[in-house]
XYZ file of C-alpha atoms in Angstrom:
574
model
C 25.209 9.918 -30.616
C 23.524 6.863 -29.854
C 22.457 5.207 -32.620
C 20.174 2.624 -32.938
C 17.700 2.028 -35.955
C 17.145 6.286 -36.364
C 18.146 7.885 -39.415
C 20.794 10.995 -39.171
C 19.673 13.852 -37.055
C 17.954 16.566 -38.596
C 19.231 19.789 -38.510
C 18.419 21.966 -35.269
C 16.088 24.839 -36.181
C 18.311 28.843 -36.502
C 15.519 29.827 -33.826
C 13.032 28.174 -31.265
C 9.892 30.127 -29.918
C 9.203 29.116 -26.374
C 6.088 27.489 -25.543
C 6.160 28.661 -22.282
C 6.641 32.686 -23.033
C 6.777 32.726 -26.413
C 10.114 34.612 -26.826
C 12.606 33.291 -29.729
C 15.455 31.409 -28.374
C 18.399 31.235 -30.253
C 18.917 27.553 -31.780
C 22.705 26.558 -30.730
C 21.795 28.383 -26.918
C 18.570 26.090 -27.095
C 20.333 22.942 -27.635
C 23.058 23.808 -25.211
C 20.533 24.277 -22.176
C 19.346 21.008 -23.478
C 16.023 22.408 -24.881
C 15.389 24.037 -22.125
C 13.879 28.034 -22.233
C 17.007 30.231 -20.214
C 14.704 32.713 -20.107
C 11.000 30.922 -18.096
C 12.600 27.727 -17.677
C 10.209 25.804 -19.867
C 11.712 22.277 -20.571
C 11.017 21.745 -24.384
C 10.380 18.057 -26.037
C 13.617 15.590 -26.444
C 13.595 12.696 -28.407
C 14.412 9.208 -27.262
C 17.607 9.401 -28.795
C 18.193 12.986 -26.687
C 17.046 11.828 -24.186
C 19.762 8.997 -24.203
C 22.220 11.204 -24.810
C 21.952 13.759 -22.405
C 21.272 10.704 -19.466
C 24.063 7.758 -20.556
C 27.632 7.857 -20.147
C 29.262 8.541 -23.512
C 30.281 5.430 -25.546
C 28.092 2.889 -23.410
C 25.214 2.390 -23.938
C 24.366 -1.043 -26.376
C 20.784 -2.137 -27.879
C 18.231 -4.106 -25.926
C 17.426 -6.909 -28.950
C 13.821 -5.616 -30.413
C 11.344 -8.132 -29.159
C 8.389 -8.028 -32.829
C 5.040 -8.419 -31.959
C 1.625 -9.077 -33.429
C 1.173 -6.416 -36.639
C -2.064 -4.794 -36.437
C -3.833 -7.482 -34.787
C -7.081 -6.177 -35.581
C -6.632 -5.233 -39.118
C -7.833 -1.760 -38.214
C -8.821 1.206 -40.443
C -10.302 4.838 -39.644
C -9.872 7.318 -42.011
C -6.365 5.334 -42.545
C -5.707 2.021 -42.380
C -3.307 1.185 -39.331
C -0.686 -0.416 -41.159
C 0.065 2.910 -43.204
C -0.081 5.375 -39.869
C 2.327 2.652 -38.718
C 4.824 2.989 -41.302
C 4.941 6.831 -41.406
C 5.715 6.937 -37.676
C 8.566 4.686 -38.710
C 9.528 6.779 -41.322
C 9.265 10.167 -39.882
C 11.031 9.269 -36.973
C 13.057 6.323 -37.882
C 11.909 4.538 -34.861
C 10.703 1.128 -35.060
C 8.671 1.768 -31.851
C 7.707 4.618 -29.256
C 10.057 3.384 -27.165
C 14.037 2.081 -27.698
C 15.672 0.244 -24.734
C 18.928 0.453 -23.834
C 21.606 -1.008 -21.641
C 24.277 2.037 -20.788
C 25.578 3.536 -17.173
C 24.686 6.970 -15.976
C 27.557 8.150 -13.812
C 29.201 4.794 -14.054
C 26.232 3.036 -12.871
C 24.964 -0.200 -14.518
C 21.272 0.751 -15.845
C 18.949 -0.365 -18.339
C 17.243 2.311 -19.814
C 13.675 2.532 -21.831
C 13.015 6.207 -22.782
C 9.937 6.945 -24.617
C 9.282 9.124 -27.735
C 6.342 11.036 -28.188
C 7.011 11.830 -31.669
C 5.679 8.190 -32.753
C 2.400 7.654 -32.465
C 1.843 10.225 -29.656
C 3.772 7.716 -27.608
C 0.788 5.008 -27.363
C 1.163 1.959 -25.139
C 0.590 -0.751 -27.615
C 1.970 -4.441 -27.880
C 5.007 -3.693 -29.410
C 6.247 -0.878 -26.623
C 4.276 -3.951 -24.158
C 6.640 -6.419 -25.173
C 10.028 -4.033 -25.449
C 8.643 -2.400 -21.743
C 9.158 -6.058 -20.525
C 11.931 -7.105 -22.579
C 13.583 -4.094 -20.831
C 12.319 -5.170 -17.415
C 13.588 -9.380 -18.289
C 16.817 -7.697 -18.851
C 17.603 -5.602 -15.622
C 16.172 -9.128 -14.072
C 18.954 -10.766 -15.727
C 21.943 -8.585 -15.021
C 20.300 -7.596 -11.398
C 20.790 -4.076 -12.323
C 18.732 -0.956 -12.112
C 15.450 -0.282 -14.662
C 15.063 3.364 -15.525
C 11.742 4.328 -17.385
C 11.348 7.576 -19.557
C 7.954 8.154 -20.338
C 6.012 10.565 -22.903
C 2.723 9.126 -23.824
C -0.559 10.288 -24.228
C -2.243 6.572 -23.585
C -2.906 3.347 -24.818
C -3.469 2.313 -29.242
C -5.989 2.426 -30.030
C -5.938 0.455 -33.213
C -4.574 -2.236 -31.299
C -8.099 -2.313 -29.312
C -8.302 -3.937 -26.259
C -4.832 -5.709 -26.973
C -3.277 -2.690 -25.877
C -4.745 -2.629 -22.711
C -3.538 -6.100 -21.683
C 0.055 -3.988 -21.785
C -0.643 -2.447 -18.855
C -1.556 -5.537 -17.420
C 1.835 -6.858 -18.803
C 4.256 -3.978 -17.623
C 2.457 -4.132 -14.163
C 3.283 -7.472 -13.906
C 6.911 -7.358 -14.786
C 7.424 -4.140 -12.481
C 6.339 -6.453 -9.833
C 8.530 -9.376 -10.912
C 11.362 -6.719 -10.582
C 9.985 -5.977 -6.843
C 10.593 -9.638 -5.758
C 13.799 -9.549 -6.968
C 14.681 -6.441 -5.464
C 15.674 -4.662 -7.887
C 15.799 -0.704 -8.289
C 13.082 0.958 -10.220
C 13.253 4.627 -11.170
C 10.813 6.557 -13.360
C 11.158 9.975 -14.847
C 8.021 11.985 -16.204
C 8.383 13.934 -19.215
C 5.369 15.847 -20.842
C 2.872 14.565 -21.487
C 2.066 10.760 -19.786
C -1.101 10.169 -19.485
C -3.555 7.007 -19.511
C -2.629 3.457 -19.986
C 1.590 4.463 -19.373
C 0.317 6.787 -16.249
C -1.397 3.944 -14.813
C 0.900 1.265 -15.429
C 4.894 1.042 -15.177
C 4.974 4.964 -15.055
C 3.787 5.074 -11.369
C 5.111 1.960 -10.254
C 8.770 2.391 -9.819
C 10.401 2.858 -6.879
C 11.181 6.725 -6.940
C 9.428 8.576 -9.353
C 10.752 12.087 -10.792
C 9.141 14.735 -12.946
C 10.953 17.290 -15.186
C 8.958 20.751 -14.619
C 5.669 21.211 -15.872
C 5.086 17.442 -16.875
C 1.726 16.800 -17.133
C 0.704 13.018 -15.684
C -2.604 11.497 -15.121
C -4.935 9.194 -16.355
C -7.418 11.253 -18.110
C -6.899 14.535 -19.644
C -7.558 17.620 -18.822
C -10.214 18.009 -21.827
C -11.792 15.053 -21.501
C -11.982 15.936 -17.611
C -13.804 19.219 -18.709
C -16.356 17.612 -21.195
C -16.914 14.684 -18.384
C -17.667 16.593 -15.357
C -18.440 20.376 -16.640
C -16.171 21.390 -14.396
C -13.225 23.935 -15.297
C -9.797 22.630 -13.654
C -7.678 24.865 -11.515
C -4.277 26.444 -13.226
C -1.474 23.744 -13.290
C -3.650 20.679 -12.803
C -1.891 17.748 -13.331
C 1.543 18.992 -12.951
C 4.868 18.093 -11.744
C 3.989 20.703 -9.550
C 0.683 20.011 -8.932
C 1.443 16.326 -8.312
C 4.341 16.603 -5.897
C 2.294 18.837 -3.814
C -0.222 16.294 -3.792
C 2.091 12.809 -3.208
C 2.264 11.513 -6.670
C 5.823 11.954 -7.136
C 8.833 11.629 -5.414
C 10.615 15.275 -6.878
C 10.424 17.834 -9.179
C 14.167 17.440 -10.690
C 14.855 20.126 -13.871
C 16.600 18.858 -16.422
C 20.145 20.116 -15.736
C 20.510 18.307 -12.439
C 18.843 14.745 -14.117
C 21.613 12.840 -14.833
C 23.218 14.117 -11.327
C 20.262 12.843 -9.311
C 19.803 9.998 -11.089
C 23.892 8.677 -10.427
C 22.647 9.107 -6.829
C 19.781 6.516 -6.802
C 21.397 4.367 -8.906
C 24.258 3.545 -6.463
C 21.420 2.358 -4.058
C 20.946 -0.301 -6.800
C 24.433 -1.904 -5.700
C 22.794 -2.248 -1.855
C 19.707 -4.481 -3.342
C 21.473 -8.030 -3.901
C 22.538 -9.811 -0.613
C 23.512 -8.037 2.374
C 23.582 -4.716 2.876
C 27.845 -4.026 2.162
C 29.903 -2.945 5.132
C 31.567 0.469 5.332
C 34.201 1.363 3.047
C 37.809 0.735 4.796
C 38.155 4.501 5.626
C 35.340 4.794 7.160
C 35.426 6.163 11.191
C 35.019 3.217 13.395
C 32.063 3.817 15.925
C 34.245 5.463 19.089
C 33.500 3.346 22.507
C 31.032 5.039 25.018
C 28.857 6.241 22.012
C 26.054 4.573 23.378
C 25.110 5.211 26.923
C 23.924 1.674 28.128
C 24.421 1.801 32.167
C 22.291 4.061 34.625
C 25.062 5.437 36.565
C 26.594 7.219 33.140
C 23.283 9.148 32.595
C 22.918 11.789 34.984
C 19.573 12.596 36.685
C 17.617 15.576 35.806
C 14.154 17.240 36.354
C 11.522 15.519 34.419
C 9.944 19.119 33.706
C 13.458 20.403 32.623
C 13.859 17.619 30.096
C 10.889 18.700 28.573
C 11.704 21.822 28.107
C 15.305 21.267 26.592
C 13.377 18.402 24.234
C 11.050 21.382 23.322
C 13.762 23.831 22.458
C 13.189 25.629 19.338
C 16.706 25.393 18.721
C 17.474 21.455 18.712
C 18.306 20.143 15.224
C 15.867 18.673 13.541
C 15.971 15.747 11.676
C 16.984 17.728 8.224
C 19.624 19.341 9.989
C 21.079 16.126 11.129
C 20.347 14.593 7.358
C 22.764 17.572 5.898
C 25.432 17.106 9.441
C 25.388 13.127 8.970
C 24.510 11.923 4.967
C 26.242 12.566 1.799
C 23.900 12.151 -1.153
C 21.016 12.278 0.785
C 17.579 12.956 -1.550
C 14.815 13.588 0.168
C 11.772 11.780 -1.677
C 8.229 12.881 -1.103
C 4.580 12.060 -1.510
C 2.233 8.443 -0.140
C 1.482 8.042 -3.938
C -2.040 8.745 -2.711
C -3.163 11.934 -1.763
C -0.674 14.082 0.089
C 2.816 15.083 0.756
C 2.998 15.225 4.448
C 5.887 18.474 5.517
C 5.806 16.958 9.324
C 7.677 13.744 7.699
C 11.097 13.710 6.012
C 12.777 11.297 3.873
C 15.328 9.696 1.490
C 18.459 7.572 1.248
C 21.837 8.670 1.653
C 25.310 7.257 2.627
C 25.979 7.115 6.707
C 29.630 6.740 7.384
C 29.433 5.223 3.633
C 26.638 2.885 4.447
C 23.595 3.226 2.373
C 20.532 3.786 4.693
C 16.689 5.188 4.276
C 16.326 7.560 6.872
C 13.395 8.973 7.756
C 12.131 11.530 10.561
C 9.815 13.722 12.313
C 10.904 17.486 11.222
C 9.110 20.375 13.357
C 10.673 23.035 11.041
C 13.273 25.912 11.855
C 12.673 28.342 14.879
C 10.330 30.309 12.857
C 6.529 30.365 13.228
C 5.933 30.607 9.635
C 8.105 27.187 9.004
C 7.019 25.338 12.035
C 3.386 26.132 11.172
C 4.164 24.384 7.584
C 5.635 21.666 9.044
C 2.526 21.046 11.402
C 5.048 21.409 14.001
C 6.409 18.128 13.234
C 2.797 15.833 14.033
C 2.410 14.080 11.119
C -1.077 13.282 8.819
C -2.002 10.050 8.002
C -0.711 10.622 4.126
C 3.310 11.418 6.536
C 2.641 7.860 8.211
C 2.198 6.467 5.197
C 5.038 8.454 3.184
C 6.887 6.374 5.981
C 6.004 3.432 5.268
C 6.707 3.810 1.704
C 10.262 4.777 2.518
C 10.338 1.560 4.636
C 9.154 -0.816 1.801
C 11.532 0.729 -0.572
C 14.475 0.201 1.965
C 13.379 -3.654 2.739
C 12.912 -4.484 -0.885
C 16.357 -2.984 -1.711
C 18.294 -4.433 1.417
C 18.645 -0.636 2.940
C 18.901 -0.069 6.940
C 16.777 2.318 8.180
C 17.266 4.867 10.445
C 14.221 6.813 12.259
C 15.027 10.414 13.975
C 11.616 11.080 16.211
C 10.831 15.131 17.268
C 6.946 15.254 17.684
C 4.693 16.132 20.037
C 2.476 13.421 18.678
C 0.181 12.293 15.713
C -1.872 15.370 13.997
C -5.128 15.800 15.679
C -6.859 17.495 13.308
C -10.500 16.532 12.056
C -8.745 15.917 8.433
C -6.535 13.211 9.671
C -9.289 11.385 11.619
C -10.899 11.359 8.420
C -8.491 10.175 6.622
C -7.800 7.503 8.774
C -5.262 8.255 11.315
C -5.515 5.268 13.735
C -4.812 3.102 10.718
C -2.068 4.623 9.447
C -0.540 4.204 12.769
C -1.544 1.442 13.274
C -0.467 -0.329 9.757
C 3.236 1.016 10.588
C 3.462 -0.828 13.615
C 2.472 -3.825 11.951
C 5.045 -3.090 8.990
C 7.874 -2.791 11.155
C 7.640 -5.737 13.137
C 8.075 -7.595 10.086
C 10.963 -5.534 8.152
C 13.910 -7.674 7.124
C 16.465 -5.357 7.769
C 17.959 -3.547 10.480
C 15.920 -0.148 12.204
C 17.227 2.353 14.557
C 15.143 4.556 15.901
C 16.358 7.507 17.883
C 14.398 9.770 20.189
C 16.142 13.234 19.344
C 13.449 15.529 21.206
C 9.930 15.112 22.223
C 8.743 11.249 21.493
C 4.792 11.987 22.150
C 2.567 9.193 22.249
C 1.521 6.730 19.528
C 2.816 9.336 16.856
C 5.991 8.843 18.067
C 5.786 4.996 18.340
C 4.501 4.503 14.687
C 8.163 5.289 13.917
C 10.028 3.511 16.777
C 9.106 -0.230 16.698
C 12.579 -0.837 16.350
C 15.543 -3.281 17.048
C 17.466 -0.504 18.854
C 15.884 2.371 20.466
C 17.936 5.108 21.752
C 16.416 8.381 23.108
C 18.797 11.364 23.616
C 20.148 12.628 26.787
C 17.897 15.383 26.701
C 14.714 13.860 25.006
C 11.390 12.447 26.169
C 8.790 9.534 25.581
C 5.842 9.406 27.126
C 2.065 8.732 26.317
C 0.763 11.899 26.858
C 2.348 15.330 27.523
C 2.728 16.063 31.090
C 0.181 19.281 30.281
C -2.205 16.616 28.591
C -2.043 14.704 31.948
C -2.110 17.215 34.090
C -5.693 18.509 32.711
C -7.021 14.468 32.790
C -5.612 13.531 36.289
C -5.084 16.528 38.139
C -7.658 18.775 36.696
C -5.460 21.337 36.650
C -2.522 22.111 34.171
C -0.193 23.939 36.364
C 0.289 20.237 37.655
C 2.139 19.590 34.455
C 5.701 19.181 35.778
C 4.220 16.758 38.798
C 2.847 15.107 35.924
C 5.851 14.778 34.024
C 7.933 13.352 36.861
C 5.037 10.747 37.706
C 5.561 9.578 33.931
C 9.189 8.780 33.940
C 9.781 10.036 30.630
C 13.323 11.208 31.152
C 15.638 9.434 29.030
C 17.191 7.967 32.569
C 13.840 6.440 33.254
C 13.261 5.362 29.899
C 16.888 3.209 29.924
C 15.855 2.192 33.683
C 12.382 1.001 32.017
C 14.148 -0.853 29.469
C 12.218 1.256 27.099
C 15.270 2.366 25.507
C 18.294 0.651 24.914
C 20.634 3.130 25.444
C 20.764 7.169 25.421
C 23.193 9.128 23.092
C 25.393 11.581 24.731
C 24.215 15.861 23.690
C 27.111 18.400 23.765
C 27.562 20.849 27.381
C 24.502 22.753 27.546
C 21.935 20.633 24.789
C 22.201 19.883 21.663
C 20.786 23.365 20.585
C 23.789 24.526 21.917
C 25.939 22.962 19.296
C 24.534 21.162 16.178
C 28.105 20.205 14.750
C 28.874 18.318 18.008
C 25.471 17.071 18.405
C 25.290 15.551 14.938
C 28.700 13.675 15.723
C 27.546 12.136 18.530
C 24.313 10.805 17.127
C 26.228 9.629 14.226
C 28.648 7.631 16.302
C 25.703 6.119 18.343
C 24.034 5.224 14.969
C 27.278 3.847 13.338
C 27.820 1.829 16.676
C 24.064 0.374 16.488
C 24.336 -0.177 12.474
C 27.544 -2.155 12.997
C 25.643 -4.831 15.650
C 22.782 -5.107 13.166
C 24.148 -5.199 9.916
C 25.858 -8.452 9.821
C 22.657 -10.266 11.078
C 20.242 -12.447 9.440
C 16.522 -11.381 8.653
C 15.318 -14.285 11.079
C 17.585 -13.218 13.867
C 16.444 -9.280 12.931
C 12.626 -10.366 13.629
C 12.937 -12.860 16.587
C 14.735 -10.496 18.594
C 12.510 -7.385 17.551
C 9.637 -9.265 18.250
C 10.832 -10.623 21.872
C 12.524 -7.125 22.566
C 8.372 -5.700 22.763
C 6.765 -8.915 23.592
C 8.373 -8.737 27.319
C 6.884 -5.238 27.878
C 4.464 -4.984 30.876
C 5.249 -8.520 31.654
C 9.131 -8.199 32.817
C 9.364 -5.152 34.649
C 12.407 -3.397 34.865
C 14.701 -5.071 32.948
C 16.216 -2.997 30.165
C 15.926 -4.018 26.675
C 19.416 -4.455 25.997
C 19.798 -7.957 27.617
C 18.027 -9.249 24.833
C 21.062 -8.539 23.018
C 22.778 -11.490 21.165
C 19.652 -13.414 20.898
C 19.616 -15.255 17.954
């Protein structure tokens, strides 16, 4: 038991009647499925001190020093005078605040921990869980190590006026301090945050997790209701809710915390200095797993490599996340509006490299799936999930690694109004200036600017059997020809085979698909993608941000004004 300024534990209760179905749990069962209903699931309150226990490594976690602030600033009374609500919180939960910071390890990984506690003061932002917020923060700063946050608040003091809301002015500011420095930020929402935590350090880290049924936002549901007269929908304001709508990164229960969080955490050891190099055992990239010459890709129809890139059977970019990472997460959500299905991502460990990978993901054979992945063209809100995933991955020293399957950007009258040509747009920008190393890999159809807005890259490889092109040959065929059974004289007019694309110099090399396609054999396609990847990463990695940008930036400056000469004699420069 952790134990740091709380008095002894009371007693757990002989029963415990679910909030969520109301049937009686027994006590000992209760506190073995860490308060957590085994019969609806519903995940029950926790304490700070719990809450430390159940996430920290036994034995190591040691106090962050308490930081005192002002005492009731504004000498506040209601029906109570502040000073006396202040010392029953205190004593009832022998807490000197609503938060306690720690410094501990979570699967033998260095964190700093601040985990919140309802119980005191309904959680309430005030100065004193301001200045322990930072002091947390300061301290992560000074051992460069990861900042987890645990929150459970239902807003800011309000006996501590408008004191209190400078702390979310405060705990913005460190968060961002913390962002300079690159350091890994992770956030998990308990039940309830809402107002001055939601809107501060609470949505600000990094990844963000929610236990089930957490309820986050900035106003709440009642005062919603009495607001607008308006009756909210069932599971408003959810974990649920909010995933589905890009607040949060996952919904993670309770069991599999501490798990998911060890994961993340070892990205924190990628975010000082350059990125590390494979561990020793790691498989050396084989020779030949790039194709770079034209006379070792062999010619094909233009019409019958669109086809094979449109077979329902390729992998997709999750099936070649599960063939090529270990740990990968897949983190969701453009913190605005929308979890986009057509766009995947997440970090994981490549040959036992840390890298963000992200990707276009058309969905599984089925109709049903492909139809809820928008058959892999992206929304605005999945161009922007992107380049989320992208920040993260610069600001933590990650190489990224882009898988493109679309037929192109979503054309719906939704995405053009929520800005579409932006969001494309603002990713080209973004990646011209990334700091680290991006490979982007054309593993089926690469349609148009949706397919670009992922591939401004310094290595592009297209598969043997994949496409780029600006339109689809059936898109052309209808403009040009006025006809679309012109569509395969269209495609071979548009050289978007991946020979043509390495004769172009649009590519800089092509990555070799097993006999037949790589629908034909997903193990042996995922190998060789992963050995063309390792063999790209392994350039890149050693060099210097500067060198990264100059020779990203001359590798698309030369388009349309060099012709023919393929991208990868701009190799080397430095």
């Amino acid at each position: 038991m952790v134990q740091i300024d709380e008095r002894p534990a009371e007693p757990a209760p002989e029963w415990v009647r679910c909030e969520g179905c109301a049937e009686l749990v027994y006590g000992k069962r209760f506190g073995r499925t860490l308060s957590v209903c085994p019969g609806c699931g519903w995940h029950g309150h926790l304490t700070a001190h719990q809450r430390l226990d159940q996430l920290l490594d036994p034995g190591s976690a040691s106090p962050i020093a308490l930081v005192e602030p002002l005492h009731d600033p504004l000498d506040f009374t209601d029906t109570r005078p502040y000073t006396e609500r202040l010392a029953d919180a205190r004593a009832t939960t022998g807490l000197h605040e609503a938060v306690v910071c720690v410094q501990g390890r979570i699967e033998n990984r260095p964190v700093v921990v601040a985990a919140m506690d309802f119980r005191f003061l309904g959680g309430s932002l005030g100065c004193g869980v301001g200045a322990l917020i930072t002091e947390a923060a300061h301290t992560s700063l000074r051992e460069r190590i990861p900042l987890l946050l645990v929150t459970a608040s239902g807003g800011a003091r309000m006996q501590e006026g408008v004191l209190s809301l400078m702390q979310m002015a405060k705990t913005a500011q460190v968060l961002a301090e913390l962002d300079e420095a690159g350091i890994l930020t992770v956030s998990v929402i308990t039940d309830p945050t809402y107002g001055g935590v939601a809107a501060s350090f609470a949505t600000l880290a990094d990844v963000i997790l929610a236990e089930p049924g957490a309820r986050l936002g900035f106003a709440g549901p009642r005062v919603i209701e009495q607001t607008t007269g308006q009756r909210l929908p069932d599971g408003f304001q959810t974990a649920e809710f909010l995933l589905q709508h890009g607040m949060v990164d996952d919904v993670v229960p309770r069991s599999a915390l501490r798990t998911t969080l060890g994961r993340l955490l070892a990205l924190g050891s990628s975010a000082h200095g350059p990125v590390p190099d494979p561990p020793p055992d790691a498989a050396p990239a084989p020779s030949g797993a790039i194709l770079h010459r034209l006379e070792e890709v062999h010619e094909r129809d233009s019409w019958e490599a669109v086809r094979l890139a449109r077979h329902p059977d390729r992998p997709t970019a999750l099936d070649y996340a599960g063939h090529l990472l270990d740990d990968f997460h897949e983190l969701h959500g453009d913190r605005l509006a929308e979890d986009c299905t057509a766009i995947i991502g997440g970090p994981g460990l490549l040959n036992g490299r840390p890298v963000m990978l992200i990707g276009c993901h058309k969905g599984g054979p089925g109709l049903a799936e492909r139809q809820h992945h928008k058959f892999g063209m992206a929304t605005p809100a999945g161009y922007r999930k992107a380049a989320r995933l992208m920040r993260m991955a610069a600001k933590l020293g990650l190489p990224i690694v882009t898988l493109i399957d679309t037929p192109g950007a979503n054309p719906g009258p939704e995405s053009e109004r929520s800005g579409q040509a932006v969001a494309i747009a603002e990713n080209l920008r973004l990646m011209s200036r990334l700091k680290v190393p991006v490979v982007a890999v054309l593993i089926g159809e690469g349609g148009s600017g949706g397919a670009l807005a992922l591939a401004v890259a310094d290595r592009v490889l297209v598969s043997a059997h994949g496409v780029y092109s600006v339109i689809s040959p059936e898109g052309c065929a209808a403009i040009l020809w006025k006809q679309p059974e012109a569509a395969p004289a269209a495609a071979a007019a548009l050289r978007l085979d991946a020979r043509e694309l390495l004769r172009l110099g649009i590519v800089d090399g092509v990555v070799p698909e097993p006999p037949g396609g790589a629908h034909c054999d997903h193990v042996a396609a995922a190998a060789l993608l992963g050995a063309a990847l390792n063999a790209a990463l392994d350039e890149l990695v050693p060099w210097e941000p500067d060198r990264l940008l100059r020779s990203r930036r001359s590798r698309f400056h030369r388009f349309g004004v060099e012709e023919g000469i393929p991208a990868r004699t701009g190799r080397g420069a430095s």
